[in-house]
Each structure stands twice: as C-alpha cells, then as structure tokens.
Amino acid sequence: MITINNLRKVYNTGAVAVEALKGITLNIENSEFVAVMGPSGSGKSTLMNLLGLLDTATDGTYHLDDQEVSGLDKNQLAELRNRKLGFVFQTFNLIPSLTALKNVELPMLYAGLKPQERRERAIIALDRVGLGERTHHRPNELSGGQNQRVAIARAIVNNPAVIMADEPTGALDTRTGEEIMAIFQQLHQEGATIVLVTHEPEIAQHAQRILRFKDGLLTSDEVVENRTIAFRKEVVG
Amino acid sequence: MNFKEFIFVALEGVRNNKLRSFLTTLGIVIGIAAVIAVIAIGEGGKAMIIGEMEKFGTNIYQIYPNYRDGEYTKPRDFTKEDVEVIKKISPEVKWLSPMKYSRGEIRSSLGKKNARIIGTTADYKLIRSVELARGRFFNEEDDAVGRRVVVLDEKLGEEIFGRDNPVGQRVMLWNSQPALVIGVIKARESQLGMEPDRMAYVPISFMEGSNQWRYVNSLIGSAASKDTVYKAMDRTKLILERRHNSPGHYDSYSMEEEMKTVNKITGIMGLIISSIAGVSLLVGGIGVMNIMLVSVTERTREIGIRMALGAKRKDILMQFLIEAVVLCSIGGVIGIILGYGGAMVVAQFLNLPPLVSWWTALGAFIFSAIIGIFFGIYPANKASKLDPIVALRRE
C-alpha cells in the first residue's frame, strides 16, 4: 500500500539546512495497522506530512497504492489526498461553524458528489463511529471524544486507501482514548490500512507493528506481541 | 464543487456572522443607496420638469429681437403681414401669433387687480392649447375688427369678481378702455410656477387701436411636429430677416432647447453626486477587502483543513471570492431598498415622483457584485496560496 525508498527531507531554515529525514526506506502492506513512535524532533511528523501528501520530499520515492507521487503538482496532490487518504488529527480539526454532518460531508464536497449522496454516506459514516444521533450538533456542542469520532467519520467517508492518524488520543482522557482506539481497531478489522503516530507506548500497543524513529532515522521496526484489544462501548453519551 | 455550493457555503458564513457581515458591507449599502436615491430623485425631477414643459407644449417656439445694439423693441420688428406671410409659405409652421405685453389695471364694479395684459390673436389658443373654464377665447373675427373683448385667467377672474361669473361682465382696462369679458381660462396645475402671473388676453388689434403700444414684442409659434421645431424656427427667422433686411436681428427660443438644457443640467448633477457615491463605494470596497483579509487570517486553520481534505487552490479561491461577492450583493440589495425608500421620503417633501427603473436597480446590483469580485480577489488569492501544513498548524 505504501512503499517509500530512501526518502529524505531537508528544511532550509535560513543559513542552516536541517535534515529532518535522513533516507527512510519502508513498506506498509494493505490492511496493516502501523504505529509510528519517536520523541519530538525524531522526524515522525515530517514523515506523516510526506505520507499524507501535505509536503513533498527532497529526495527518494514514495508509492501510494502503486502510484508514484513525487513530481505531482499541488492540485494532483489535493486530489490524491481527497481520494486515497483520511486524516485524523490530535485537535480534531473540525470546522467550528459546520455541523457534524456538514463536516463529514466536506471530503465528498471536494470529490464532487451530489448533496443527496453526500448526506447519505455521511450519516452511514457517523453511524459506524457510533454518532448516529448527534449529526446536527456543532463541534462546540460535542465532547472531545465525540468530536474525534466525527473526525474519524470524516476520514473514512471517502473510503480512503490509508487512514493517517496523528496523535488521535493526545487531547483525550485515557478512557475516551481507549474508545477511540477501539474504533480504529474495528476499522482495521474491517480491512482499513492505518498509520498512527503516537508518543504513548500504551496507545502504540493497539497496533500490529511499531516503527520507532530517532534523529531522522528509522531505528526499529517490530511486530507487536500481546496487542491491547480496546473495548468499545456500544452507546456513548 | 459547483457554483451553487459555493454560494451556499458563503451564505452560511454570512449567517454565522450577521453583525460583522452587515458592518462589512455597510459602505456598499451607503454607496448604492446614495446612487439609487440620486438617480430616483434626479429622474423624478426631470420627469416632472419635462412633464411641465410638455404641458406648455413641446412644439412651441418664440422669436424675439435681440437687443445687442442697446435698443429696445422697434416698431418695425414684426408686422401683421409678417405673420400672414410666414404662415402661408412655411409648411413647418402650423400656427403663429404676435404677442404684445403690457401691464395694467383691470377694474370692474366688484374689484380691481393689476395684471399682465397680453395682446395676441386667435391662434394663441391653439398654440398654447388653452382650455376654457367658461365662455370662449377670441376668434379671427374679433381679431379682424379689433373687438373690445378680454379673456381672464381663472384666478384673476375670482379676484375681481369673487364668486360671480365674469363672463358677460364689463371691465375697464388701463383705466381708460372698456371691454367685455368673454371667457375664463382654466388654471393649469403647475408645480414649477411657470405661470405665476395674473394674466388677461385681448385681441392685439384692440390693443393697437386703443393705446400707444404700436409694436409687437415677439412671435409665438407652433411647429407642425416636435421634429420640425428647429426648421420652423429657422424658417420664421429667415423670412423675418429678409423682409426687414436685418440679418442677425432675431433670436429664438424653444421648449425643445429648454429640455436639452434640463437634460444637460440633470446629467451634470447626477454625475457629480454619482462620483461622490463612487468614492463611498470605493471606501466600502476597501472595507470589504480589509475584513476579508482579516477573515482569511482568522480562518487559516479552516483553510488548512479544507486543503488537507482535498480542496484545490481553485476551490479555496472561489469560496472566498464568492463570499465577498455575496456580501457585496447583499449590501447592494439593502442599498437599493434603502435608496429607494430615502428617495420616496425626499420625493414626498419635494412633491415629485421618484423613478427607479428596473435597469437602474439591476445595474446597481451587478455593480455591487463587481465590487465584490474586484475587492475580493486579493484576499481570496491570498487564502488559496496558503501552505496546508502551515495553515493546519495555526492556532
């Protein structure tokens, strides 16, 4: 699903060039659930930006779903993000003026879907994350856990090839974080490919595989033994 | 993302920030309202003036001698024969009358009044489309024999005779000339005050036979149609110049010319006030641009989110551009309504009809939308060029 080869990223901040990624090579298979760990400055955020097609690499190749992405222009990248990727952020990144339903509809809006279909699919996606009833609330009327569910619904609504989750539990309490991880595990069971960035080892334990980064290099790549299985409450208030 | 969706998104934005949106677009509201009010009052005033002139008669023209050489009207400027000859040989001239002005007292057994007494011929009734409240105007026979008859206007009749019927009564003109009242002219409704004077009309032949005014002050004529006014006027002047061997001695005046002057004046006034309104619109447009720039900064994160979810440059550009256009268009609509309302109030005071054509309203609406495009393009472009990573990181 994701194949990167010798991926490098150099930031030119004034006189000093900072090499944030020093040549990463890795492979993520279809339907894998991978956690990316590392201290700040390790390059994991840079990697997420590159994998998420929000930034372009200085060097190396990146194949997403068998498509080479280096050399694509901004519009092509926007289209790929829309079709192939779903984003879940630490701070949810919902648009505050829009209802949950409208937020979930956004990716389909940019995909050019008709209002009727957008609405139907958004309702299904919200139902999948257990938020079938609060579709007309705005983000400030929902709890953090509920907001993150809306964000997950938004990430999956276009049936992306990969879900990119950047510290999705970082702003939540432990119990709510568990519930969010349960949703990810469920999505994974249903066949989703998930890349999860976290600095919490307990959260990373929910994945199948952990990649550790330090100083712009991939330092370890191991399979998770004794995976934590999160339990999902069916109805969340 | 299609056009309708952009408009819907923009309207949502306006609904979420009602007060701010209103304040943003206030400059546009005021500018458009000013333009609409000025046009409404200007067009209304023009329509009223032209209406008055048309009541007076658009085919009418007047010929009078110019006093360039310091002389006053000479006895030989116009003769009775001139009028006959001109009427006979110029098909453009439908009717033509000599006019002789004087002032004098009109006295009856019931009262007296100073008035303008005009000597003319029967044609005058046709030229001015005189309508009579009572009795009749003098006819050609009265002209021919110099009959001692007088026609009063309604107001003058009331002032001299009170509630009595003036027709058939005897009056004394200029303290020495007895005459019989044969008619009363219906008062014309005039808001411009074109005929403020008390007027009395007598056959010019009566006037000539009765006192020392032996010359004619001017000629008043009516062309066969509105289009032949200039031709009739020139023809009349040419014949007069030939007959009196006095080139350049006659000047002319017509309602047609007067209307052109009115159009010119209202045009200039409209231009001046419109340019002031234009400044207001410019300031309003800059206000919109300013708030849109603030809005782009405030919503940087939203822009980042939209980009991450697949919005292209074009999508972001259109979203903000259409928001500016929607804001300005709403301002335009409010401005049109306010401007028309304001014009109605002013029109009430000035007693004239406010006129706003559909074209004016549509033009104002389109213009406000264009302001939106013009002043929205810069902030929208700025928004569309944001880097999604930077935009997402913004708090």
Coordinates of N, CA and C in Angstrom, one line a residue, chain A residues 41-168:
Chain A
G41 N 11.2 15.9 17.2 CA 12.4 16.1 16.5 C 12.9 14.8 15.9
S42 N 12.2 13.7 16.1 CA 12.7 12.4 15.5 C 12.4 12.3 14.0
G43 N 11.5 13.1 13.5 CA 11.2 13.1 12.1 C 9.9 12.4 11.8
K44 N 9.2 12.0 12.9 CA 7.9 11.3 12.7 C 6.8 12.2 12.1
S45 N 6.8 13.5 12.5 CA 5.8 14.4 12.0 C 6.1 14.7 10.5
T46 N 7.4 14.9 10.2 CA 7.8 15.1 8.8 C 7.4 13.9 8.0
L47 N 7.6 12.7 8.5 CA 7.2 11.5 7.7 C 5.7 11.5 7.5
M48 N 4.9 11.9 8.5 CA 3.5 12.0 8.4 C 3.0 13.0 7.3
N49 N 3.7 14.1 7.3 CA 3.4 15.1 6.3 C 3.7 14.6 4.9
L50 N 4.8 13.9 4.8 CA 5.1 13.3 3.5 C 4.1 12.2 3.1
L51 N 3.9 11.3 4.0 CA 3.0 10.2 3.7 C 1.6 10.8 3.4
G52 N 1.2 11.9 4.2 CA -0.1 12.5 4.0 C -0.2 13.4 2.8
L53 N 0.9 13.5 2.0 CA 0.9 14.3 0.8 C 0.6 15.8 1.0
L54 N 1.0 16.2 2.3 CA 0.8 17.6 2.6 C 2.1 18.3 2.3
D55 N 3.2 17.5 2.1 CA 4.5 18.1 1.8 C 5.2 17.2 0.8
T56 N 6.2 17.7 0.1 CA 6.9 16.9 -0.8 C 8.3 16.6 -0.4
A57 N 8.8 15.4 -0.7 CA 10.2 15.0 -0.2 C 11.2 15.7 -1.0
T58 N 12.4 15.8 -0.4 CA 13.6 16.4 -1.1 C 14.1 15.4 -2.0
D59 N 14.1 14.1 -1.6 CA 14.7 13.1 -2.3 C 14.0 11.7 -2.1
G60 N 14.2 10.8 -2.9 CA 13.6 9.5 -2.7 C 12.3 9.3 -3.4
T61 N 11.7 8.1 -3.3 CA 10.5 7.8 -4.0 C 9.4 7.4 -3.0
Y62 N 8.2 7.6 -3.3 CA 7.0 7.3 -2.5 C 5.9 6.8 -3.4
H63 N 5.6 5.5 -3.2 CA 4.5 4.9 -4.0 C 3.3 4.8 -3.0
L64 N 2.2 5.4 -3.4 CA 1.0 5.2 -2.6 C 0.0 4.5 -3.4
D65 N -0.4 3.3 -2.9 CA -1.4 2.5 -3.7 C -0.9 2.3 -5.1
D66 N 0.4 2.0 -5.3 CA 1.0 1.7 -6.5 C 1.1 2.9 -7.5
Q67 N 1.0 4.1 -6.9 CA 1.2 5.3 -7.7 C 2.4 6.1 -7.2
E68 N 3.3 6.5 -8.1 CA 4.4 7.3 -7.7 C 3.9 8.7 -7.5
V69 N 4.2 9.3 -6.4 CA 3.6 10.6 -6.1 C 4.6 11.8 -6.3
S70 N 5.9 11.5 -6.3 CA 6.8 12.6 -6.5 C 6.7 13.2 -7.9
G71 N 6.7 14.5 -8.0 CA 6.6 15.1 -9.3 C 5.1 15.5 -9.5
L72 N 4.2 15.2 -8.7 CA 2.8 15.6 -8.9 C 2.7 17.1 -8.4
D73 N 1.8 17.8 -9.1 CA 1.6 19.2 -8.7 C 0.6 19.3 -7.5
K74 N 0.4 20.5 -7.1 CA -0.4 20.7 -5.9 C -1.9 20.2 -6.1
N75 N -2.4 20.5 -7.2 CA -3.8 20.1 -7.5 C -3.9 18.6 -7.5
Q76 N -2.9 17.9 -8.1 CA -2.9 16.5 -8.2 C -2.8 15.9 -6.8
L77 N -1.9 16.5 -6.0 CA -1.8 16.0 -4.6 C -3.1 16.2 -3.8
A78 N -3.8 17.4 -4.0 CA -5.0 17.6 -3.4 C -6.1 16.5 -3.7
E79 N -6.0 16.2 -5.0 CA -7.0 15.1 -5.5 C -6.7 13.8 -4.8
L80 N -5.4 13.5 -4.8 CA -5.0 12.2 -4.2 C -5.3 12.1 -2.7
R81 N -5.1 13.3 -2.0 CA -5.4 13.3 -0.5 C -6.9 13.0 -0.4
N82 N -7.7 13.7 -1.3 CA -9.1 13.5 -1.2 C -9.6 12.1 -1.4
R83 N -8.9 11.4 -2.4 CA -9.4 10.1 -2.8 C -8.8 9.0 -2.0
K84 N -7.5 9.1 -1.6 CA -6.8 8.0 -1.1 C -6.5 8.1 0.4
L85 N -6.6 9.3 1.0 CA -6.2 9.4 2.4 C -7.4 10.0 3.3
G86 N -7.3 9.5 4.5 CA -8.2 10.1 5.5 C -7.4 10.6 6.7
F87 N -7.7 11.8 7.2 CA -6.8 12.3 8.2 C -7.6 12.4 9.6
V88 N -6.9 12.0 10.6 CA -7.4 12.2 12.0 C -6.3 12.9 12.7
F89 N -6.7 14.1 13.3 CA -5.7 14.9 14.0 C -5.9 14.9 15.5
Q90 N -4.8 15.3 16.2 CA -4.9 15.4 17.6 C -6.0 16.4 18.1
T91 N -6.0 17.5 17.4 CA -7.0 18.6 17.8 C -8.3 18.5 17.0
F92 N -8.6 17.3 16.4 CA -9.8 17.1 15.7 C -9.8 17.8 14.3
N93 N -9.5 19.1 14.4 CA -9.6 19.9 13.1 C -10.9 19.8 12.4
L94 N -12.0 20.0 13.2 CA -13.3 20.2 12.6 C -13.5 21.6 12.3
I95 N -14.3 22.0 11.3 CA -14.6 23.4 11.1 C -15.8 23.8 12.0
P96 N -15.5 24.8 12.9 CA -16.4 25.0 14.0 C -17.8 25.5 13.6
S97 N -17.8 26.2 12.4 CA -19.1 26.7 12.0 C -20.0 25.7 11.4
L98 N -19.5 24.5 11.1 CA -20.3 23.5 10.5 C -20.8 22.4 11.4
T99 N -21.9 21.8 11.2 CA -22.4 20.7 12.0 C -21.6 19.5 11.7
A100 N -21.8 18.5 12.6 CA -21.0 17.2 12.4 C -21.3 16.7 11.0
L101 N -22.5 16.7 10.6 CA -22.9 16.1 9.3 C -22.1 16.9 8.2
K102 N -22.2 18.2 8.3 CA -21.5 19.0 7.2 C -20.0 18.8 7.2
N103 N -19.4 18.6 8.4 CA -18.0 18.4 8.5 C -17.7 17.1 7.8
V104 N -18.5 16.1 8.0 CA -18.2 14.8 7.4 C -18.5 14.8 5.9
E105 N -19.4 15.7 5.5 CA -19.6 15.8 4.1 C -18.5 16.5 3.3
L106 N -17.6 17.2 4.0 CA -16.6 18.0 3.3 C -15.8 17.3 2.3
P107 N -15.1 16.1 2.6 CA -14.3 15.4 1.6 C -15.1 15.1 0.4
M108 N -16.4 14.7 0.6 CA -17.2 14.4 -0.6 C -17.6 15.6 -1.4
L109 N -17.7 16.7 -0.7 CA -17.9 18.0 -1.4 C -16.8 18.3 -2.4
Y110 N -15.6 18.1 -1.9 CA -14.4 18.3 -2.8 C -14.3 17.2 -3.8
A111 N -14.9 16.0 -3.6 CA -14.8 14.9 -4.6 C -15.9 15.1 -5.6
G112 N -16.8 16.1 -5.4 CA -17.8 16.4 -6.4 C -19.0 15.6 -6.3
L113 N -19.3 15.0 -5.1 CA -20.5 14.2 -5.0 C -21.8 15.1 -4.9
K114 N -22.9 14.5 -5.3 CA -24.2 15.2 -5.2 C -24.6 15.3 -3.7
P115 N -25.3 16.4 -3.3 CA -25.7 16.6 -1.9 C -26.4 15.4 -1.3
Q116 N -27.3 14.8 -2.1 CA -28.1 13.6 -1.6 C -27.2 12.5 -1.2
E117 N -26.2 12.2 -2.1 CA -25.3 11.1 -1.8 C -24.4 11.4 -0.6
R118 N -23.9 12.7 -0.6 CA -23.0 13.1 0.5 C -23.7 12.9 1.8
R119 N -25.0 13.3 1.9 CA -25.7 13.2 3.1 C -25.9 11.8 3.6
E120 N -26.3 10.9 2.6 CA -26.5 9.5 3.0 C -25.2 8.9 3.5
R121 N -24.1 9.1 2.7 CA -22.9 8.5 3.1 C -22.3 9.0 4.4
A122 N -22.5 10.3 4.7 CA -22.1 11.0 5.9 C -22.8 10.3 7.1
I123 N -24.1 10.1 6.9 CA -24.9 9.5 8.0 C -24.4 8.1 8.3
I124 N -24.1 7.3 7.3 CA -23.6 6.0 7.4 C -22.3 6.0 8.2
A125 N -21.4 6.9 7.8 CA -20.1 7.0 8.4 C -20.2 7.4 9.9
L126 N -21.1 8.3 10.2 CA -21.3 8.8 11.6 C -21.9 7.6 12.4
D127 N -22.7 6.8 11.8 CA -23.3 5.6 12.4 C -22.2 4.6 12.7
R128 N -21.2 4.5 11.8 CA -20.1 3.5 12.0 C -19.3 3.8 13.2
V129 N -19.1 5.1 13.5 CA -18.3 5.5 14.7 C -19.2 5.8 15.9
G130 N -20.5 5.4 15.8 CA -21.4 5.4 17.0 C -21.9 6.8 17.3
L131 N -22.0 7.6 16.2 CA -22.5 9.0 16.5 C -23.8 9.3 15.6
G132 N -24.6 8.3 15.5 CA -25.8 8.4 14.6 C -26.8 9.5 15.0
E133 N -26.7 9.9 16.3 CA -27.8 10.8 16.8 C -27.4 12.3 16.9
R134 N -26.1 12.5 16.9 CA -25.7 13.9 17.1 C -25.2 14.6 15.9
T135 N -25.9 14.3 14.8 CA -25.4 14.8 13.5 C -25.5 16.2 13.2
H136 N -26.5 16.9 14.0 CA -26.7 18.3 13.7 C -26.1 19.2 14.7
H137 N -25.2 18.7 15.5 CA -24.5 19.5 16.5 C -23.3 20.0 15.9
R138 N -22.9 21.2 16.4 CA -21.6 21.8 16.0 C -20.5 21.3 17.0
P139 N -19.3 21.4 16.5 CA -18.2 20.9 17.4 C -18.2 21.4 18.8
N140 N -18.6 22.7 19.0 CA -18.5 23.2 20.4 C -19.7 22.6 21.3
E141 N -20.6 21.9 20.6 CA -21.7 21.3 21.4 C -21.4 19.8 21.7
L142 N -20.2 19.4 21.3 CA -19.9 18.0 21.4 C -18.7 17.8 22.3
S143 N -18.5 16.6 22.9 CA -17.4 16.4 23.8 C -16.2 16.1 22.9
G144 N -15.0 16.0 23.5 CA -13.8 15.7 22.8 C -13.9 14.4 22.1
G145 N -14.3 13.4 22.8 CA -14.4 12.1 22.2 C -15.4 12.0 21.0
Q146 N -16.5 12.8 21.2 CA -17.5 12.8 20.1 C -16.9 13.6 18.9
N147 N -16.2 14.6 19.2 CA -15.5 15.4 18.1 C -14.6 14.5 17.3
Q148 N -13.8 13.7 18.1 CA -12.8 12.8 17.4 C -13.5 11.7 16.6
R149 N -14.7 11.3 17.1 CA -15.5 10.4 16.3 C -15.9 11.0 15.0
V150 N -16.4 12.3 15.1 CA -16.8 13.0 13.8 C -15.6 13.0 12.9
A151 N -14.4 13.3 13.4 CA -13.2 13.4 12.6 C -12.9 12.1 11.9
I152 N -13.1 11.0 12.7 CA -12.8 9.7 12.1 C -13.9 9.4 11.0
A153 N -15.1 9.7 11.3 CA -16.2 9.5 10.3 C -15.8 10.3 9.0
R154 N -15.3 11.5 9.2 CA -14.8 12.3 8.0 C -13.7 11.6 7.3
A155 N -12.8 11.0 8.1 CA -11.6 10.4 7.5 C -12.0 9.1 6.6
I156 N -13.0 8.4 7.1 CA -13.4 7.2 6.4 C -14.4 7.3 5.3
V157 N -15.0 8.5 5.2 CA -16.2 8.6 4.4 C -16.0 8.5 2.9
N158 N -14.7 8.8 2.5 CA -14.4 8.7 1.1 C -13.8 7.3 0.8
N159 N -13.9 6.3 1.7 CA -13.2 5.0 1.6 C -11.8 5.2 1.2
P160 N -10.9 5.8 2.0 CA -9.5 6.0 1.7 C -8.7 4.7 1.7
A161 N -7.6 4.8 1.0 CA -6.6 3.6 1.0 C -5.9 3.6 2.3
V162 N -5.6 4.7 2.9 CA -4.9 4.8 4.2 C -5.5 5.8 5.1
I163 N -5.7 5.5 6.4 CA -6.1 6.4 7.4 C -4.8 6.9 8.1
M164 N -4.6 8.2 8.1 CA -3.4 8.8 8.8 C -3.9 9.4 10.1
A165 N -3.5 8.9 11.2 CA -3.9 9.4 12.5 C -2.7 10.0 13.2
D166 N -2.8 11.2 13.5 CA -1.7 11.9 14.1 C -2.0 12.3 15.6
E167 N -1.5 11.5 16.5 CA -1.8 11.6 17.9 C -3.3 11.7 18.2
P168 N -4.1 10.8 17.7 CA -5.6 11.0 17.8 C -6.1 10.9 19.2

